[in-house]
PDB file of C-alpha atoms in Angstrom:
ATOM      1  CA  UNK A 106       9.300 -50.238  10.241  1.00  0.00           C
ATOM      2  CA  UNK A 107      12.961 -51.226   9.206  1.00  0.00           C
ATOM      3  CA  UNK A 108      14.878 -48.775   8.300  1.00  0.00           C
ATOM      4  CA  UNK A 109      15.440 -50.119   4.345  1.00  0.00           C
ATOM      5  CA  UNK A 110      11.868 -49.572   3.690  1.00  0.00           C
ATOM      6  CA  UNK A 111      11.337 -46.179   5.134  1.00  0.00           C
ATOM      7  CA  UNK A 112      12.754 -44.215   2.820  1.00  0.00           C
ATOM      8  CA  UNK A 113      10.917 -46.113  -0.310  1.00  0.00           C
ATOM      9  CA  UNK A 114       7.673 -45.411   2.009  1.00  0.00           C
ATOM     10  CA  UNK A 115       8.043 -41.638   2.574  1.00  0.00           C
ATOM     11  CA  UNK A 116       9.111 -41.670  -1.418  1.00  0.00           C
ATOM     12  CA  UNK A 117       5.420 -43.586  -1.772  1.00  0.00           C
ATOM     13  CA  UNK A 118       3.609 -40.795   0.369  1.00  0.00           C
ATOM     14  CA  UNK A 119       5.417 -38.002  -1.016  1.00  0.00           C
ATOM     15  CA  UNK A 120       4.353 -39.113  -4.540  1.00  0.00           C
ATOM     16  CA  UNK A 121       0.955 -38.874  -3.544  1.00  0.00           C
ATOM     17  CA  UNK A 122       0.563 -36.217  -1.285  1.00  0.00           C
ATOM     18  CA  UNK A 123       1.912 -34.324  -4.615  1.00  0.00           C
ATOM     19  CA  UNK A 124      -0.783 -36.563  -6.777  1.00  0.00           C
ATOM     20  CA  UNK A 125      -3.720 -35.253  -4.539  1.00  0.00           C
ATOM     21  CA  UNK A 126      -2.434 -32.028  -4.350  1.00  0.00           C
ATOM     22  CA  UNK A 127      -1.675 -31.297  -8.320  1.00  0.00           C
ATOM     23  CA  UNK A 128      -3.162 -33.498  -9.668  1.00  0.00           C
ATOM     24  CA  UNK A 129      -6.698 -31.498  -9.955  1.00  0.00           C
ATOM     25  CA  UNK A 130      -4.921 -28.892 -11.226  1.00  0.00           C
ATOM     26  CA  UNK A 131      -3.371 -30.685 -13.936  1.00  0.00           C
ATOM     27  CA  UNK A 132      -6.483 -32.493 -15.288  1.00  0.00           C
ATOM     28  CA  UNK A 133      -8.205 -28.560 -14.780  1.00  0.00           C
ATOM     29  CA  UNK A 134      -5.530 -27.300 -16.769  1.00  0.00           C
ATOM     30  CA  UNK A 135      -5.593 -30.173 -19.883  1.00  0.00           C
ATOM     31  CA  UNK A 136      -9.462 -29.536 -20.372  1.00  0.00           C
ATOM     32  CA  UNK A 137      -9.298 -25.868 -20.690  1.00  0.00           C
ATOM     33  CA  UNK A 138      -7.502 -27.049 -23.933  1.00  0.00           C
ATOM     34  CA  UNK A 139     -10.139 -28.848 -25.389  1.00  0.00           C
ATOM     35  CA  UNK A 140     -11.541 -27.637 -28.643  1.00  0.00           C
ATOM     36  CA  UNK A 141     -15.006 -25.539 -28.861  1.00  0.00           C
ATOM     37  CA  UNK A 142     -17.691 -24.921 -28.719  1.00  0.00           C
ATOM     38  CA  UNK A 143     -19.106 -28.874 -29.096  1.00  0.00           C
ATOM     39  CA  UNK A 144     -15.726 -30.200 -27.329  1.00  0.00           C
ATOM     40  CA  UNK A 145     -16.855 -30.905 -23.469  1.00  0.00           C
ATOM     41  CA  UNK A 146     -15.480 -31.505 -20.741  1.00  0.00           C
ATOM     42  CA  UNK A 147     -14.084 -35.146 -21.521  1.00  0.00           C
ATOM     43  CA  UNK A 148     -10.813 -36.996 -22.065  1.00  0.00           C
ATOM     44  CA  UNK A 149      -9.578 -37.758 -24.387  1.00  0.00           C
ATOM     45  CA  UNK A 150      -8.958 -34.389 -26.019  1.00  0.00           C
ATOM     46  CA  UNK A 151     -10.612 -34.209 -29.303  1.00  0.00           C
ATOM     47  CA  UNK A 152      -8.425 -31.098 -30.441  1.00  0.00           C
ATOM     48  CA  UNK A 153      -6.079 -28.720 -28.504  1.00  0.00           C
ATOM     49  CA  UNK A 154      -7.197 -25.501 -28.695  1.00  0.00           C
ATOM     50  CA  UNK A 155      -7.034 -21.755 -26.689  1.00  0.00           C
ATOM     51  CA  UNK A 156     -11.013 -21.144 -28.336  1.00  0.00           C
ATOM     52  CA  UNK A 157     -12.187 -21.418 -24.115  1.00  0.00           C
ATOM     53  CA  UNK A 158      -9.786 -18.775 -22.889  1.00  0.00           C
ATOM     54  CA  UNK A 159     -10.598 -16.976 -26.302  1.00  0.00           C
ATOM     55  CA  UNK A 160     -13.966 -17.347 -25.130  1.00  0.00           C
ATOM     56  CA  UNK A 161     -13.816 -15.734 -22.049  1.00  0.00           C
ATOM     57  CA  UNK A 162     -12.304 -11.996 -23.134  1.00  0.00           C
ATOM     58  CA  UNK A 163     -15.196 -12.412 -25.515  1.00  0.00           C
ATOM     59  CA  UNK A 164     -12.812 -13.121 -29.139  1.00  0.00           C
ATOM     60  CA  UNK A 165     -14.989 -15.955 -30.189  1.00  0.00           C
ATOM     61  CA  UNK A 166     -18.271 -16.139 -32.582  1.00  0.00           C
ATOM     62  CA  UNK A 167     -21.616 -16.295 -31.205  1.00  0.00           C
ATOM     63  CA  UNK A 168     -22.451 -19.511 -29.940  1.00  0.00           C
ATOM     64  CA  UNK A 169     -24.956 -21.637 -27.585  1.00  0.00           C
ATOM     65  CA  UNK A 170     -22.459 -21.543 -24.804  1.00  0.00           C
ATOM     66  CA  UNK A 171     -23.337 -18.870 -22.582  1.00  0.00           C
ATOM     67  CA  UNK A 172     -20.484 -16.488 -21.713  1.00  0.00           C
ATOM     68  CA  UNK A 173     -19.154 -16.742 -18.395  1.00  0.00           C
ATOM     69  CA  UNK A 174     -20.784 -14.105 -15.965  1.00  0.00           C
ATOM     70  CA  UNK A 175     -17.514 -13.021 -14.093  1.00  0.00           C
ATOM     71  CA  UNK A 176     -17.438  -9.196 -15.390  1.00  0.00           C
ATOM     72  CA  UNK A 177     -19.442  -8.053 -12.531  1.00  0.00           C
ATOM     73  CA  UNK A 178     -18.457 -10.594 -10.033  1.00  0.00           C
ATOM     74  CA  UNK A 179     -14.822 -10.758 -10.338  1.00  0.00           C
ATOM     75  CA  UNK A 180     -14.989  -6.544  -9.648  1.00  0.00           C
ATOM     76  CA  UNK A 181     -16.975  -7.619  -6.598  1.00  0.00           C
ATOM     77  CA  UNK A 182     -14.775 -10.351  -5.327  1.00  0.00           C
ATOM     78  CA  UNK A 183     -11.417  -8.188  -5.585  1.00  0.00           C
ATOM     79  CA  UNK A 184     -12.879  -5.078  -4.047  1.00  0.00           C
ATOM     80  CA  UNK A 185     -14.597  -7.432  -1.239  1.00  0.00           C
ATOM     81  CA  UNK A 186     -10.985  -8.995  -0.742  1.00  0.00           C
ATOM     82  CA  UNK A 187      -9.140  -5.803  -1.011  1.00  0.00           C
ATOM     83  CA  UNK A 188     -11.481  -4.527   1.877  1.00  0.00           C
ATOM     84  CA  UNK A 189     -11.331  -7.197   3.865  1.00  0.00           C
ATOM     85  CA  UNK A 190      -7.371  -7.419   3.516  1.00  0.00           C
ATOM     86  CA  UNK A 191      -6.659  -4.297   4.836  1.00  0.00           C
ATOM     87  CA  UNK A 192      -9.288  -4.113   7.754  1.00  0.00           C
ATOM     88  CA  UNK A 193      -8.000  -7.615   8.708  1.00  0.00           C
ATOM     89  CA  UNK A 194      -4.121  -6.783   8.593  1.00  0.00           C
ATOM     90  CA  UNK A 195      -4.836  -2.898  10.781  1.00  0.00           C
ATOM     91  CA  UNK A 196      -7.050  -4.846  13.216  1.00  0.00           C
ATOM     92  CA  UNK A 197      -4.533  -7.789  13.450  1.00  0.00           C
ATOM     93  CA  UNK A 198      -1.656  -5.208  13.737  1.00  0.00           C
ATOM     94  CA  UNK A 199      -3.819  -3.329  16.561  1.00  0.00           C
ATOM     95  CA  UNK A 200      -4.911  -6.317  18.349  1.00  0.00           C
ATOM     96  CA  UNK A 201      -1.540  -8.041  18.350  1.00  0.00           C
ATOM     97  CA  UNK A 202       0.144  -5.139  19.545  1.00  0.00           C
ATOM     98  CA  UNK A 203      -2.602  -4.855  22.742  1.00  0.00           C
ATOM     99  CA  UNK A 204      -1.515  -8.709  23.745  1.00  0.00           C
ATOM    100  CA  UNK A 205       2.749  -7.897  23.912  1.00  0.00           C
ATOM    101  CA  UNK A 206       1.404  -7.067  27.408  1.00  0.00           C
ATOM    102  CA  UNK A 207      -0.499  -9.179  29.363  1.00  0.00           C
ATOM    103  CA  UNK A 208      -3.934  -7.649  30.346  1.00  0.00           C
ATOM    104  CA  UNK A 209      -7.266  -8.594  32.548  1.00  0.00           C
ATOM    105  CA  UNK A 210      -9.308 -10.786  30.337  1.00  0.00           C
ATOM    106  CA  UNK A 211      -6.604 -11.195  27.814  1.00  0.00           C
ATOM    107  CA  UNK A 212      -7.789 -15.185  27.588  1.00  0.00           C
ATOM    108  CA  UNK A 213     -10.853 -14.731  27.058  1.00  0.00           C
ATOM    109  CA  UNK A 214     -10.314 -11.815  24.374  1.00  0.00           C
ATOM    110  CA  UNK A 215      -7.529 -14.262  22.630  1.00  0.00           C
ATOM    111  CA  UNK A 216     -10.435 -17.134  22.367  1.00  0.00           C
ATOM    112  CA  UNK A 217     -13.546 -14.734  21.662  1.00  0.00           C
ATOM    113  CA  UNK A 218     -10.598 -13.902  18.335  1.00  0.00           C
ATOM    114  CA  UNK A 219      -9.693 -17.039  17.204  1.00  0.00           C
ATOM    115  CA  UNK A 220     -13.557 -18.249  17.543  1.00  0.00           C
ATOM    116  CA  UNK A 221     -13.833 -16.504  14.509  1.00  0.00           C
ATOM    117  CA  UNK A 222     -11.674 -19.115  12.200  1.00  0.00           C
ATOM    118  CA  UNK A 223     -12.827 -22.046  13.400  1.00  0.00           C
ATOM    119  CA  UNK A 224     -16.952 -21.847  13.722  1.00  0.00           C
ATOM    120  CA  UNK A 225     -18.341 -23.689  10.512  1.00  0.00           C
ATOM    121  CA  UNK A 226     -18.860 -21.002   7.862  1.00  0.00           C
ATOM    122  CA  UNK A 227     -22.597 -22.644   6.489  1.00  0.00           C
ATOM    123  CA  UNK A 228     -23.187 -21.841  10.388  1.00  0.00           C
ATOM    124  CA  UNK A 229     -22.151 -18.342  10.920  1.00  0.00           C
ATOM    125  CA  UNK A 230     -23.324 -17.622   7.477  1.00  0.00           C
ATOM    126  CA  UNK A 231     -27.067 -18.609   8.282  1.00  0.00           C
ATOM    127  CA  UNK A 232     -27.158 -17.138  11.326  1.00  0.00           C
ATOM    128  CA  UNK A 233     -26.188 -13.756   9.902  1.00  0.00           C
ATOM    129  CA  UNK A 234     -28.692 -14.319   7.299  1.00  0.00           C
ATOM    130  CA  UNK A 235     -31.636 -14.779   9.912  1.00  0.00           C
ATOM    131  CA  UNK A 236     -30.415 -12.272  12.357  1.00  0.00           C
ATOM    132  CA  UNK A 237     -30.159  -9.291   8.980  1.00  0.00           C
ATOM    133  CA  UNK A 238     -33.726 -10.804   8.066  1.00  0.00           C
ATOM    134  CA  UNK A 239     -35.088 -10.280  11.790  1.00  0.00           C
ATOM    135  CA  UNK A 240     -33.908  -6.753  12.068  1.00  0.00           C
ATOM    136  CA  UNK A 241     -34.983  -5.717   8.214  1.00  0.00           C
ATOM    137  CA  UNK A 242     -31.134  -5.350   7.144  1.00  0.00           C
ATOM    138  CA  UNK A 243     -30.611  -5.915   3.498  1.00  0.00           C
ATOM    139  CA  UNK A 244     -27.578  -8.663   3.127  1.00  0.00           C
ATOM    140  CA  UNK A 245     -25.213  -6.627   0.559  1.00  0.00           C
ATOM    141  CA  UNK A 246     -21.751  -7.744  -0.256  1.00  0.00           C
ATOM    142  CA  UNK A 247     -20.147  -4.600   1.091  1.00  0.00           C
ATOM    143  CA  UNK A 248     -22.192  -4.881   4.129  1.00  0.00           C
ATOM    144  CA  UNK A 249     -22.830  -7.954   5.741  1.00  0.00           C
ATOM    145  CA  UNK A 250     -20.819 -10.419   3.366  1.00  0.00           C
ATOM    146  CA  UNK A 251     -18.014  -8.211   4.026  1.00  0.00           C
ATOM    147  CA  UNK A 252     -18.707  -8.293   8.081  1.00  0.00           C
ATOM    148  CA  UNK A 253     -18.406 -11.699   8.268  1.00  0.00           C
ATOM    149  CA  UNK A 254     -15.478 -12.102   5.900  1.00  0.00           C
ATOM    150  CA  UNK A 255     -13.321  -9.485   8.308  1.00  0.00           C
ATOM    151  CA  UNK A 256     -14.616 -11.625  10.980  1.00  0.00           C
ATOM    152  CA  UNK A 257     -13.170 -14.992   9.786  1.00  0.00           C
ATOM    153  CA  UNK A 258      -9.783 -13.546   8.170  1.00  0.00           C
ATOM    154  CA  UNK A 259      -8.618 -11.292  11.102  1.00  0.00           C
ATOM    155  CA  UNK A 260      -7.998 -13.938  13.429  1.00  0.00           C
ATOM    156  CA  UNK A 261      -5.631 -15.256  11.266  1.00  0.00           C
ATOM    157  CA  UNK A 262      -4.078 -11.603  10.415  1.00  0.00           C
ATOM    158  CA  UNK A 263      -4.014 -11.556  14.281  1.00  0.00           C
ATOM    159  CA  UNK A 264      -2.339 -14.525  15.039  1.00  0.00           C
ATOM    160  CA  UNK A 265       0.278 -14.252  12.389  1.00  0.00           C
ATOM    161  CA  UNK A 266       1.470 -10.750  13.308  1.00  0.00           C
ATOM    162  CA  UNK A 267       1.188 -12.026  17.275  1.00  0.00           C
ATOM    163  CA  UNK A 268       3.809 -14.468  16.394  1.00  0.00           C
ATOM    164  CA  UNK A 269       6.198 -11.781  14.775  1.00  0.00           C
ATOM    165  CA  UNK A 270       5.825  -9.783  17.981  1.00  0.00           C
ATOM    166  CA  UNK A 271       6.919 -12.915  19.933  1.00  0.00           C
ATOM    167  CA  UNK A 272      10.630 -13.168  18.615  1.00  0.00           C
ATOM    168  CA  UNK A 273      10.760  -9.216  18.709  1.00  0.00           C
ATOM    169  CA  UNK A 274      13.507  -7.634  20.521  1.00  0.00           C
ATOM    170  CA  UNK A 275      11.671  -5.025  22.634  1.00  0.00           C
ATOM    171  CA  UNK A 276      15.072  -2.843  23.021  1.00  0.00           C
ATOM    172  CA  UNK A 277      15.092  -1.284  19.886  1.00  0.00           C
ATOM    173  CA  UNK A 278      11.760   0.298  20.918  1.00  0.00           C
ATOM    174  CA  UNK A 279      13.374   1.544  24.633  1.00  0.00           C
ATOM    175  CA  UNK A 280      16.576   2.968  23.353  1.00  0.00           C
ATOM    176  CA  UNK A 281      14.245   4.753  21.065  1.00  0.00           C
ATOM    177  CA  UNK A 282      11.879   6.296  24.031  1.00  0.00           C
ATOM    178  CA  UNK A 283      15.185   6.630  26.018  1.00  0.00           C
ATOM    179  CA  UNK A 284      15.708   9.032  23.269  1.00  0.00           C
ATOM    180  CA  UNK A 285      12.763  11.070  23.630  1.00  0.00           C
ATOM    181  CA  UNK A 286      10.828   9.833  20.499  1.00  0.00           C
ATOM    182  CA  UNK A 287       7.289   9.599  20.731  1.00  0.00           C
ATOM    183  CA  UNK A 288       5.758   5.947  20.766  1.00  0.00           C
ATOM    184  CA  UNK A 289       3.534   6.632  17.731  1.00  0.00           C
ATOM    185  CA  UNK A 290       6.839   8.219  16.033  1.00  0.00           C
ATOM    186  CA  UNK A 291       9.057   4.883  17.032  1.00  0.00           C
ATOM    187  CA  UNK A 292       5.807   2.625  16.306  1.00  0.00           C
ATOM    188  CA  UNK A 293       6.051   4.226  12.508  1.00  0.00           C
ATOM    189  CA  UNK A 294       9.731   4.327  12.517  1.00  0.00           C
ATOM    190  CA  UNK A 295      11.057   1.297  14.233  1.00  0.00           C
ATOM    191  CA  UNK A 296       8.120  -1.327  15.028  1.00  0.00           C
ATOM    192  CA  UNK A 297       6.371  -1.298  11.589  1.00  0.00           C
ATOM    193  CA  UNK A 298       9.294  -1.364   9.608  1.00  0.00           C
ATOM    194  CA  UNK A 299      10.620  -4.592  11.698  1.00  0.00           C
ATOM    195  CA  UNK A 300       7.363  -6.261  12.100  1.00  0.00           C
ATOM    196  CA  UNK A 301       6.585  -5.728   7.786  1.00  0.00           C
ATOM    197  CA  UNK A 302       7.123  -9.035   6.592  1.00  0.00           C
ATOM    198  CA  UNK A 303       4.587 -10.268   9.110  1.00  0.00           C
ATOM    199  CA  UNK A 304       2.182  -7.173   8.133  1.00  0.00           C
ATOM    200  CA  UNK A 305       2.328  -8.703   4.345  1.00  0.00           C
ATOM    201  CA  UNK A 306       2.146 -12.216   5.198  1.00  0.00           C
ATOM    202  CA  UNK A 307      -1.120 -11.696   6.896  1.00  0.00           C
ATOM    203  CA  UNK A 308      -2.286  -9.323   4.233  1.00  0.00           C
ATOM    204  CA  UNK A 309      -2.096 -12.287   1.801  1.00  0.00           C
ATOM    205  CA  UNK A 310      -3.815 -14.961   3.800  1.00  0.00           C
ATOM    206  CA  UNK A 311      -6.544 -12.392   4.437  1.00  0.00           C
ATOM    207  CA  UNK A 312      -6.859 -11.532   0.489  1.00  0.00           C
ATOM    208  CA  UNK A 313      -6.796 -15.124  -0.606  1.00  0.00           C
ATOM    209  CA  UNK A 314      -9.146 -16.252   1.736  1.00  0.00           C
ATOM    210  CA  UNK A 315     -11.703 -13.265   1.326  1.00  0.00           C
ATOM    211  CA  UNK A 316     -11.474 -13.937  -2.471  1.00  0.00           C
ATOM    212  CA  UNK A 317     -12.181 -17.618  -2.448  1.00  0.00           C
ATOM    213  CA  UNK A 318     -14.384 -17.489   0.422  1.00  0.00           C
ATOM    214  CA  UNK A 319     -17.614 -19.532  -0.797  1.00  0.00           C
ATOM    215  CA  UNK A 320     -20.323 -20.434   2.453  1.00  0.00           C
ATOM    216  CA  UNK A 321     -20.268 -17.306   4.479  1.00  0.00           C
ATOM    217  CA  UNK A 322     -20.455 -15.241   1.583  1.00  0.00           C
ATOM    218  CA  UNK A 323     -23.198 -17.393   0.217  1.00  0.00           C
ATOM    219  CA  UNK A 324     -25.788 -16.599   2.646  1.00  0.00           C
ATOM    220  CA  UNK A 325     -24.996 -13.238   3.305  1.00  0.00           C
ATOM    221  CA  UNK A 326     -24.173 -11.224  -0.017  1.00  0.00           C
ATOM    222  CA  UNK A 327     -27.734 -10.984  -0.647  1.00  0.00           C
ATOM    223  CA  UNK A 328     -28.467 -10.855  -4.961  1.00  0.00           C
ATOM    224  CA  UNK A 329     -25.138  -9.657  -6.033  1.00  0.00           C
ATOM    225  CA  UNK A 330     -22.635 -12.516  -6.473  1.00  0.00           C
ATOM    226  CA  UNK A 331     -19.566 -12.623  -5.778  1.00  0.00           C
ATOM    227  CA  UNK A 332     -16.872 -14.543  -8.354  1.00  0.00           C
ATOM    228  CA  UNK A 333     -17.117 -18.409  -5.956  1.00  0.00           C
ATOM    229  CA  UNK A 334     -20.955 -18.190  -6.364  1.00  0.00           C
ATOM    230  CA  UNK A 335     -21.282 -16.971  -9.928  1.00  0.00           C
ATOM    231  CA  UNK A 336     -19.085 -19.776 -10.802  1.00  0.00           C
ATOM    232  CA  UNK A 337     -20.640 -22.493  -8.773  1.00  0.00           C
ATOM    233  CA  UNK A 338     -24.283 -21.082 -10.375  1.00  0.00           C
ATOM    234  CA  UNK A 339     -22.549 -21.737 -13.821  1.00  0.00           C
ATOM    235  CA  UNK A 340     -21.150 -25.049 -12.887  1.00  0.00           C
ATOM    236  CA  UNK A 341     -24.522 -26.033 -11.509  1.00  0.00           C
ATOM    237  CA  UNK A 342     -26.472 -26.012 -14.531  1.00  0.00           C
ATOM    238  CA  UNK A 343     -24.026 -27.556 -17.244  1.00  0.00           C
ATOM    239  CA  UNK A 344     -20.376 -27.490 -17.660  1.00  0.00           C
ATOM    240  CA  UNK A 345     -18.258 -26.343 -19.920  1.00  0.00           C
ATOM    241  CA  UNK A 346     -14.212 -25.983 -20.574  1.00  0.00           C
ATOM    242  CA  UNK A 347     -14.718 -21.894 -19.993  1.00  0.00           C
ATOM    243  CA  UNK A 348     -14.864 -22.649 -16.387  1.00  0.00           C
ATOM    244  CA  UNK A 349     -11.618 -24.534 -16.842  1.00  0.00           C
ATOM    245  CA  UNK A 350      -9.724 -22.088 -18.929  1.00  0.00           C
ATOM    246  CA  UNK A 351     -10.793 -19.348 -15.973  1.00  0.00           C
ATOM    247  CA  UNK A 352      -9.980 -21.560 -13.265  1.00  0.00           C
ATOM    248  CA  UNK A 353      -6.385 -21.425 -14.949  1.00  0.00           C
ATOM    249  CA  UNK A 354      -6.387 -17.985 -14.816  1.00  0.00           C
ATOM    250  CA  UNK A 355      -7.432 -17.303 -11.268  1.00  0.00           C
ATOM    251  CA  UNK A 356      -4.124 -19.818 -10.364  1.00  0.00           C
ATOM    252  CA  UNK A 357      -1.908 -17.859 -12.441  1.00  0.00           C
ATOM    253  CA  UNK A 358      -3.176 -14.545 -10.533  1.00  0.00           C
ATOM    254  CA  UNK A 359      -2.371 -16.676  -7.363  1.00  0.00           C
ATOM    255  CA  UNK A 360       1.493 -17.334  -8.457  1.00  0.00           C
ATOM    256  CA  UNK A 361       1.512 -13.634  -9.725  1.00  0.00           C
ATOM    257  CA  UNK A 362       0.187 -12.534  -5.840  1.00  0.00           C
ATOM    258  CA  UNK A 363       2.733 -14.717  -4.708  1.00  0.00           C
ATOM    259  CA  UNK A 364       5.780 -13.681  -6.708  1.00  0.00           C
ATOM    260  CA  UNK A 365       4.632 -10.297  -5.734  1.00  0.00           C
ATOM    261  CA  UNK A 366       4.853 -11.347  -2.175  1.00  0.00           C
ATOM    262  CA  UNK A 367       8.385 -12.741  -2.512  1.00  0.00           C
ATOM    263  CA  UNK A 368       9.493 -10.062  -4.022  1.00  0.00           C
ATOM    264  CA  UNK A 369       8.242  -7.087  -1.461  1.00  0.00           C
ATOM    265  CA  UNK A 370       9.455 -10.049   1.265  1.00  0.00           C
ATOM    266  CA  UNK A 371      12.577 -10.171   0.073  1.00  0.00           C
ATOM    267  CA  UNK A 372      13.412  -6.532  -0.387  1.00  0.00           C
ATOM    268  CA  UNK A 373      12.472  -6.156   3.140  1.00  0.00           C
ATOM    269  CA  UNK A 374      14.614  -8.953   4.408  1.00  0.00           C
ATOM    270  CA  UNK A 375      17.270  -7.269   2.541  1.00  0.00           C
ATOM    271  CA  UNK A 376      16.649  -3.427   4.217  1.00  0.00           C
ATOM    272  CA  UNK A 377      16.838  -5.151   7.375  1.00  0.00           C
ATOM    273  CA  UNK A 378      20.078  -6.907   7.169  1.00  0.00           C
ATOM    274  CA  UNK A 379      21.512  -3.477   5.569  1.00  0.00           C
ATOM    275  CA  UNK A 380      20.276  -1.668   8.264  1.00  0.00           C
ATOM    276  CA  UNK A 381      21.577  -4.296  10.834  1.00  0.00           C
ATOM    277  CA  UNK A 382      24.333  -4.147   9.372  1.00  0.00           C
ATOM    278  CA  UNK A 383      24.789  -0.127   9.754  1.00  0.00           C
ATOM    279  CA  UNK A 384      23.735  -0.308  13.338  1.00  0.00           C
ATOM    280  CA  UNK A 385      26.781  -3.014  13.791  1.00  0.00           C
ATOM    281  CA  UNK A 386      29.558  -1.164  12.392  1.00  0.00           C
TER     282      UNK A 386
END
């Protein structure tokens, strides 16, 4: 391609790649605007309006539209992700910390890991399913939903923290044995601190994929939803803006995880230059 006409192509791709990636979440967040209870989801908009988000903290009359059943499931889904988040991120940490030294089997043990993140979910899912069946297990969200969630988050926890151990500088751990501190001491006291923004970047891809987490968890939770299958149950049978005006509020508690993130990310960025800094002078 000449070189005039690259530019106005990436421009062209850009634009898109931004179309596809916003653009559902535009037209999701212009419906959940639409007037109730008879306005649907349809363009144009008949009437702005907050009645859906009204509607789901319950501040609206009576009506034929059911309420949306995320009480129940939404306290399910956050303790299932908080769970899974920190088993993920310890056994990540753990595991990560085995491979800085190179041990028999260590191949195979690094595959058997990342096996977890990339078999199909329906798959894993139904076998789980058949397998708790077989042996008379009862498929709970806390129990076997919540096995298979650690299962496909960790790897990524693991691989995440195993590339923050890469670029670590293994001397600040020797001059600390040199001076007779114990490894769990200098683990506490020099590794963790070094290694945290990698201990919170895995943390959040383990919480955000637990909580979104939709085929595993649908064949293994057993009767109790969780807050991706009691939406997809109400979506199923008709649709309405509610789902909309929720689906705007799970993003915002995204961005709000994410500013979070920055925030504890950039504080620590900060205590390590100052204490870089102090080691310097």
């Amino acid at each position: 391609m000449q070189a005039p006409l690259i530019k106005p192509a990436l421009a062209i791709y850009t634009a898109l790649f931004l179309v596809f990636l916003y653009g559902p979440l535009l037209v999701l967040t212009i419906l959940s605007f639409q007037t109730g209870p008879n306005g649907g989801p349809q363009f144009p908009i008949i009437e702005w309006s907050t009645y859906w988000y009204r509607d789901i903290f319950g501040l609206t009359p009576p009506s034929r539209i059911a309420p949306l059943p995320i009480q129940q499931s939404l306290t399910r889904s956050l303790m299932l992700a908080s769970m899974t988040m920190v088993v993920s991120t310890v056994l990540g940490v753990l595991s990560a910390q085995a491979f800085r030294t190179r041990f028999k089997g260590s191949g195979v043990v690094f595959y058997l890991i990342v096996l977890g993140m990339m078999v199909p979910g329906v798959l894993v899912g139904l076998g789980l399913a058949l397998v708790a069946n077989a042996l008379g297990v009862d498929r709970t969200w806390w129990g076997t939903a919540f096995v298979l969630h650690v299962v496909y988050t960790f790897p990524f926890a693991f691989l995440v923290i195993l590339a923050i151990f890469n670029r670590f500088d293994a001397s600040v751990e020797e001059a600390s044995w040199s001076l007779g501190v114990s490894p769990i001491r200098t683990f506490r006291k020099v590794t963790f601190p070094l290694i945290f923004p990698g201990v919170l970047s895995a943390m959040l891809f383990a919480f955000t994929l637990s909580y979104d987490e939709f085929s595993r968890t649908l064949f293994s939770s057993g009767r109790d939803l969780t807050l991706p299958l009691a939406i997809y149950g109400t979506f199923s049978i008709e649709i309405h803006p509610n789902i909309f005006a929720f689906g705007v509020l799970t993003t915002l508690f995204s961005f709000a995880l994410l500013a979070v993130y920055a925030i504890l990310m950039a504080l620590s960025v900060r205590r390590a230059k100052r204490v870089a800094v102090q080691e310097e002078s």
